[in-house]
Amino acid sequence: MGQDLSIIVHQVDHFFGTGRLRKQALFDINLEISTGEIVIMTGPSGSGKTTLLTLIGGLRSAQSGSLQVVGHEICGATENELVQARRHNGYIFQAHNLHGSLTALENVQMGLEVHGVWTKAERHRRARKMLERVGLGDRADYYPADLSGGQKQRVAIARALVSRPKIVLADEPTAALDKKSGRDVVDIMHDLAKQQGCTILLVTHDNRILDIADRIVYMEDGRLSKQPDPVESAD
């Protein structure tokens, strides 16, 4: 079954600070996510969800245990190894992180430029096609300031998915959106990811979108635990 797992987290601890200020943020995390699976991680603020997401994403190096992402060991990885691992990932953040001086099309093209594989013409074609798939084909030449919150987040989804990543990591992607925009955004993310066969790990407090998950994991005080029952009663 090993090759069917895209993320394997085994006995991972994580600390912030040094000396007397050293504080443990994650405790003995064990998590396996299958290729193509959509997993939502929920739990109170400050419980370590984003920390775990950034470790899996290779945005910082895991300190202990083992953390394998599509076959790359992240624990103890060098900066160069982290860069290589990150190339398999697409990222979607609460603050969409679009460049204000670039059009929607140019922002999406950035998701391809880091790979250095495609020609300029091919990047342009792929970016335009992906904008059409998220329903923004007619907004390709708009700047972020001229787009609504939901539209900006859809541009961010297009940018994350345009390179057909093996893993999509999303941190509170609906937090700044109203109910309809939030639902539209996760439905688009869900449909595109399923079509492309990529794995999604999504951190959220938004109980309205839990139904897109194949599985829900719950984190509290730096530990993964069972999701409280019933889900509907979670605050």
Coordinates of C-alpha atoms in Angstrom, one line a residue, residues 45 92-96 149-150 153 170-179 181-183 185-186 189 202-209:
S45 CA -7.0 28.2 16.7
I92 CA -3.7 28.2 -1.5
F93 CA -3.7 30.6 1.5
Q94 CA -6.4 32.6 3.3
A95 CA -4.9 35.8 2.0
H96 CA -4.7 34.8 -1.6
G149 CA -12.7 38.3 -2.8
G150 CA -14.1 35.1 -4.3
Q153 CA -9.4 33.2 -4.4
A170 CA -4.8 25.0 1.5
D171 CA -4.8 27.1 4.7
E172 CA -8.3 28.6 5.6
P173 CA -9.1 29.2 1.9
T174 CA -12.7 30.3 2.6
A175 CA -12.1 32.4 5.8
A176 CA -12.4 35.8 4.1
L177 CA -15.4 34.8 1.9
D178 CA -19.1 34.8 2.3
K179 CA -21.1 31.5 2.3
S181 CA -18.2 32.4 -2.5
G182 CA -16.7 30.0 0.0
R183 CA -18.8 27.1 -1.3
V185 CA -14.2 28.1 -4.1
V186 CA -14.1 24.7 -2.4
M189 CA -10.9 23.1 -5.8
L202 CA -7.1 21.6 3.8
V203 CA -7.0 23.4 7.1
T204 CA -10.3 25.1 8.0
H205 CA -12.6 26.4 10.8
D206 CA -15.5 26.5 8.2
N207 CA -17.9 23.8 9.1
R208 CA -19.9 24.6 6.0
I209 CA -17.3 22.9 3.8

